[in-house]
PDB file of C-alpha atoms in Angstrom:
ATOM      1  CA  MET O1494      29.076  15.898  40.214  1.00  0.00           C
ATOM      2  CA  GLN O1495      32.348  15.522  37.946  1.00  0.00           C
ATOM      3  CA  SER O1496      34.136  13.864  41.027  1.00  0.00           C
ATOM      4  CA  ALA O1497      31.567  11.571  41.653  1.00  0.00           C
ATOM      5  CA  ARG O1498      32.145  10.096  38.447  1.00  0.00           C
ATOM      6  CA  PHE O1499      35.465   9.508  38.675  1.00  0.00           C
ATOM      7  CA  ALA O1500      34.965   8.010  42.802  1.00  0.00           C
ATOM      8  CA  SER O1501      32.178   5.574  41.037  1.00  0.00           C
ATOM      9  CA  SER O1502      34.435   4.314  38.136  1.00  0.00           C
ATOM     10  CA  ALA O1503      37.835   3.691  41.027  1.00  0.00           C
ATOM     11  CA  HIS O1504      34.754   2.070  43.103  1.00  0.00           C
ATOM     12  CA  GLN O1505      33.714   0.062  40.103  1.00  0.00           C
ATOM     13  CA  SER O1506      37.397  -1.433  39.578  1.00  0.00           C
ATOM     14  CA  ARG O1507      37.881  -2.120  42.809  1.00  0.00           C
ATOM     15  CA  HIS O1508      34.455  -3.908  43.481  1.00  0.00           C
ATOM     16  CA  ARG O1509      35.495  -5.884  40.362  1.00  0.00           C
ATOM     17  CA  ALA O1510      38.465  -7.416  41.704  1.00  0.00           C
ATOM     18  CA  LEU O1511      37.093  -7.804  45.120  1.00  0.00           C
ATOM     19  CA  LEU O1512      34.611  -9.827  43.183  1.00  0.00           C
ATOM     20  CA  GLY O1513      36.997 -11.592  41.535  1.00  0.00           C
ATOM     21  CA  LEU O1514      39.147 -12.433  44.792  1.00  0.00           C
ATOM     22  CA  VAL O1515      35.731 -13.871  46.479  1.00  0.00           C
ATOM     23  CA  MET O1516      35.081 -15.736  43.265  1.00  0.00           C
ATOM     24  CA  LEU O1517      38.705 -17.468  43.398  1.00  0.00           C
ATOM     25  CA  SER O1518      38.325 -18.329  47.314  1.00  0.00           C
ATOM     26  CA  ALA O1519      34.820 -20.343  46.156  1.00  0.00           C
ATOM     27  CA  VAL O1520      36.399 -22.479  44.545  1.00  0.00           C
ATOM     28  CA  SER O1521      35.948 -26.259  45.993  1.00  0.00           C
ATOM     29  CA  VAL O1522      39.205 -27.823  46.265  1.00  0.00           C
ATOM     30  CA  MET O1523      38.874 -31.865  46.242  1.00  0.00           C
ATOM     31  CA  GLU O1524      40.980 -33.426  48.730  1.00  0.00           C
ATOM     32  CA  PRO O1525      42.587 -36.422  47.562  1.00  0.00           C
ATOM     33  CA  ALA O1526      42.134 -39.626  48.472  1.00  0.00           C
ATOM     34  CA  ALA O1527      44.033 -41.857  51.224  1.00  0.00           C
ATOM     35  CA  GLY O1528      47.741 -42.072  49.910  1.00  0.00           C
ATOM     36  CA  GLU O1529      47.251 -39.956  47.002  1.00  0.00           C
ATOM     37  CA  GLN O1530      49.847 -37.112  46.768  1.00  0.00           C
ATOM     38  CA  ALA O1531      47.500 -33.616  45.696  1.00  0.00           C
ATOM     39  CA  SER O1532      48.832 -31.517  42.854  1.00  0.00           C
ATOM     40  CA  GLY O1533      46.883 -28.235  40.851  1.00  0.00           C
ATOM     41  CA  LEU O1534      47.268 -24.859  39.842  1.00  0.00           C
ATOM     42  CA  ILE O1535      44.724 -21.764  39.742  1.00  0.00           C
ATOM     43  CA  GLY O1536      45.569 -18.862  37.962  1.00  0.00           C
ATOM     44  CA  VAL O1537      43.918 -15.615  38.116  1.00  0.00           C
ATOM     45  CA  HIS O1538      43.942 -13.131  35.281  1.00  0.00           C
ATOM     46  CA  THR O1539      42.654  -9.472  35.537  1.00  0.00           C
ATOM     47  CA  THR O1540      42.305  -6.813  33.447  1.00  0.00           C
ATOM     48  CA  VAL O1541      42.403  -3.026  34.811  1.00  0.00           C
ATOM     49  CA  PRO O1542      41.266  -0.322  31.710  1.00  0.00           C
ATOM     50  CA  ILE O1543      43.437   2.802  31.331  1.00  0.00           C
ATOM     51  CA  ILE O1544      41.869   5.531  31.657  1.00  0.00           C
ATOM     52  CA  CYS O1545      43.103   9.416  31.253  1.00  0.00           C
ATOM     53  CA  ARG O1546      40.506  12.238  31.450  1.00  0.00           C
ATOM     54  CA  VAL O1547      41.016  15.918  32.350  1.00  0.00           C
ATOM     55  CA  LYS O1548      37.857  17.571  33.134  1.00  0.00           C
ATOM     56  CA  THR O1549      37.282  21.822  33.729  1.00  0.00           C
ATOM     57  CA  GLU O1550      35.097  23.056  35.765  1.00  0.00           C
ATOM     58  CA  ALA O1551      33.636  24.731  32.792  1.00  0.00           C
ATOM     59  CA  PRO O1552      34.184  24.932  28.923  1.00  0.00           C
ATOM     60  CA  PHE O1553      36.741  27.213  27.606  1.00  0.00           C
ATOM     61  CA  SER O1554      33.909  29.209  25.800  1.00  0.00           C
ATOM     62  CA  GLU O1555      34.324  33.048  26.734  1.00  0.00           C
ATOM     63  CA  PRO O1556      36.128  35.047  24.412  1.00  0.00           C
ATOM     64  CA  LEU O1557      39.524  35.603  25.706  1.00  0.00           C
ATOM     65  CA  ARG O1558      41.220  39.019  25.818  1.00  0.00           C
ATOM     66  CA  ALA O1559      44.750  40.306  25.801  1.00  0.00           C
ATOM     67  CA  GLY O1560      46.278  39.829  29.249  1.00  0.00           C
ATOM     68  CA  SER O1561      45.134  37.436  31.891  1.00  0.00           C
ATOM     69  CA  ASN O1562      42.404  34.963  31.366  1.00  0.00           C
ATOM     70  CA  ASP O1563      41.738  33.101  34.454  1.00  0.00           C
ATOM     71  CA  LEU O1564      40.355  29.602  32.676  1.00  0.00           C
ATOM     72  CA  GLY O1565      39.248  27.753  36.741  1.00  0.00           C
ATOM     73  CA  HIS O1566      40.636  24.904  37.637  1.00  0.00           C
ATOM     74  CA  ALA O1567      41.026  20.892  35.567  1.00  0.00           C
ATOM     75  CA  ASP O1568      40.773  17.856  37.395  1.00  0.00           C
ATOM     76  CA  ALA O1569      43.857  15.145  36.219  1.00  0.00           C
ATOM     77  CA  TYR O1570      43.285  11.520  36.399  1.00  0.00           C
ATOM     78  CA  CYS O1571      45.482   9.211  34.743  1.00  0.00           C
ATOM     79  CA  ASN O1572      45.745   5.095  35.784  1.00  0.00           C
ATOM     80  CA  ALA O1573      48.729   4.262  33.666  1.00  0.00           C
ATOM     81  CA  TYR O1574      51.478   2.585  35.549  1.00  0.00           C
ATOM     82  CA  ARG O1575      53.568   4.315  32.911  1.00  0.00           C
ATOM     83  CA  GLY O1576      52.976   7.731  33.451  1.00  0.00           C
ATOM     84  CA  TYR O1577      50.936  10.389  32.010  1.00  0.00           C
ATOM     85  CA  ARG O1578      51.072  13.372  29.303  1.00  0.00           C
ATOM     86  CA  LEU O1579      49.003  16.466  29.648  1.00  0.00           C
ATOM     87  CA  THR O1580      48.818  18.780  26.587  1.00  0.00           C
ATOM     88  CA  LEU O1581      46.733  21.702  25.238  1.00  0.00           C
ATOM     89  CA  GLU O1582      45.688  21.943  21.990  1.00  0.00           C
ATOM     90  CA  HIS O1583      45.355  25.318  20.277  1.00  0.00           C
ATOM     91  CA  GLY O1584      45.315  26.918  17.134  1.00  0.00           C
ATOM     92  CA  ASN O1585      48.101  29.248  16.109  1.00  0.00           C
ATOM     93  CA  VAL O1586      49.078  31.843  18.806  1.00  0.00           C
ATOM     94  CA  PRO O1587      51.209  34.570  18.455  1.00  0.00           C
ATOM     95  CA  ALA O1588      54.604  35.186  20.547  1.00  0.00           C
ATOM     96  CA  GLY O1589      54.524  35.819  23.753  1.00  0.00           C
ATOM     97  CA  THR O1590      51.040  33.489  24.313  1.00  0.00           C
ATOM     98  CA  ARG O1591      51.655  31.613  27.966  1.00  0.00           C
ATOM     99  CA  LEU O1592      49.749  29.687  30.164  1.00  0.00           C
ATOM    100  CA  LEU O1593      50.340  29.590  33.900  1.00  0.00           C
ATOM    101  CA  VAL O1594      49.793  25.988  35.360  1.00  0.00           C
ATOM    102  CA  ASP O1595      49.571  26.339  39.166  1.00  0.00           C
ATOM    103  CA  SER O1596      51.307  29.765  38.246  1.00  0.00           C
ATOM    104  CA  ARG O1597      54.237  28.272  36.540  1.00  0.00           C
ATOM    105  CA  PRO O1598      54.539  29.630  33.168  1.00  0.00           C
ATOM    106  CA  VAL O1599      54.633  27.549  30.101  1.00  0.00           C
ATOM    107  CA  ALA O1600      55.059  29.200  26.622  1.00  0.00           C
ATOM    108  CA  LEU O1601      52.516  28.265  23.832  1.00  0.00           C
ATOM    109  CA  ALA O1602      54.825  28.284  20.513  1.00  0.00           C
ATOM    110  CA  ALA O1603      53.997  30.209  17.518  1.00  0.00           C
ATOM    111  CA  GLY O1604      53.504  28.098  14.658  1.00  0.00           C
ATOM    112  CA  THR O1605      52.351  25.034  16.539  1.00  0.00           C
ATOM    113  CA  THR O1606      48.759  23.555  17.632  1.00  0.00           C
ATOM    114  CA  GLU O1607      49.832  21.413  20.318  1.00  0.00           C
ATOM    115  CA  THR O1608      52.079  22.196  23.669  1.00  0.00           C
ATOM    116  CA  LEU O1609      53.086  19.851  26.604  1.00  0.00           C
ATOM    117  CA  LEU O1610      52.195  21.131  29.993  1.00  0.00           C
ATOM    118  CA  GLU O1611      53.290  18.681  32.047  1.00  0.00           C
ATOM    119  CA  GLU O1612      54.326  14.584  31.533  1.00  0.00           C
ATOM    120  CA  GLY O1613      54.299  12.003  34.623  1.00  0.00           C
ATOM    121  CA  ASP O1614      56.305   8.432  35.072  1.00  0.00           C
ATOM    122  CA  ARG O1615      53.393   7.061  37.518  1.00  0.00           C
ATOM    123  CA  PRO O1616      49.642   7.424  37.613  1.00  0.00           C
ATOM    124  CA  LEU O1617      48.274  10.982  38.444  1.00  0.00           C
ATOM    125  CA  TYR O1618      45.077  10.576  40.876  1.00  0.00           C
ATOM    126  CA  HIS O1619      43.166  13.260  40.607  1.00  0.00           C
ATOM    127  CA  GLU O1620      44.899  16.279  40.793  1.00  0.00           C
ATOM    128  CA  LYS O1621      43.570  19.836  40.182  1.00  0.00           C
ATOM    129  CA  ARG O1622      45.236  22.261  38.347  1.00  0.00           C
ATOM    130  CA  HIS O1623      44.545  25.930  37.998  1.00  0.00           C
ATOM    131  CA  MET O1624      45.115  27.319  34.479  1.00  0.00           C
ATOM    132  CA  GLU O1625      45.063  31.099  32.969  1.00  0.00           C
ATOM    133  CA  LEU O1626      46.172  31.971  29.642  1.00  0.00           C
ATOM    134  CA  VAL O1627      48.142  35.192  29.499  1.00  0.00           C
ATOM    135  CA  LEU O1628      47.507  36.684  25.450  1.00  0.00           C
ATOM    136  CA  PRO O1629      49.526  39.176  24.116  1.00  0.00           C
ATOM    137  CA  GLU O1630      47.496  42.342  22.658  1.00  0.00           C
ATOM    138  CA  ASP O1631      47.431  40.421  19.023  1.00  0.00           C
ATOM    139  CA  GLY O1632      46.377  37.296  19.941  1.00  0.00           C
ATOM    140  CA  ASP O1633      43.248  35.888  18.407  1.00  0.00           C
ATOM    141  CA  PRO O1634      39.909  36.708  21.007  1.00  0.00           C
ATOM    142  CA  HIS O1635      38.464  33.729  19.881  1.00  0.00           C
ATOM    143  CA  LEU O1636      41.305  30.828  20.315  1.00  0.00           C
ATOM    144  CA  VAL O1637      39.934  27.077  21.113  1.00  0.00           C
ATOM    145  CA  LEU O1638      41.725  25.427  23.473  1.00  0.00           C
ATOM    146  CA  ARG O1639      41.439  21.498  24.550  1.00  0.00           C
ATOM    147  CA  LEU O1640      43.074  19.861  27.059  1.00  0.00           C
ATOM    148  CA  VAL O1641      44.121  16.414  26.406  1.00  0.00           C
ATOM    149  CA  MET O1642      45.227  14.097  29.280  1.00  0.00           C
ATOM    150  CA  ASN O1643      47.053  10.838  27.391  1.00  0.00           C
ATOM    151  CA  PRO O1644      48.801   7.411  28.882  1.00  0.00           C
ATOM    152  CA  ARG O1645      52.603   8.112  28.408  1.00  0.00           C
ATOM    153  CA  SER O1646      53.821   4.974  25.803  1.00  0.00           C
TER     154      SER O1646
END
């Protein structure tokens, strides 16, 4: 169902662009009188909203356990032409805590509450990422996790 929302949003954007082109082509142009030279200027201005979001299959709400915790998949989308930043907001974690993003390990630094997971220099369209949290024995089983997708500045 979440994918349908993304598809309808993209469909609406394409629909608006098409409607603008139709409106532009519907402009009537007056023909100059005999002997006059034709001149004119037509400008088109469009605005495309920047949308960056990441949705998980289910909220990260179950208590965690020491060892591997499968968090499922996340669908990442960002149409910003300069790229994106995918971060994980988390509470204070013990040393050794890491997140596997599509089997690629990313260490969560103790003493921080945010970790950069991925950064790209172009748009990202509906990429699924598998997330797995590896928590050491002294990890908090009630750790709050939040994925955040933002445009790159």
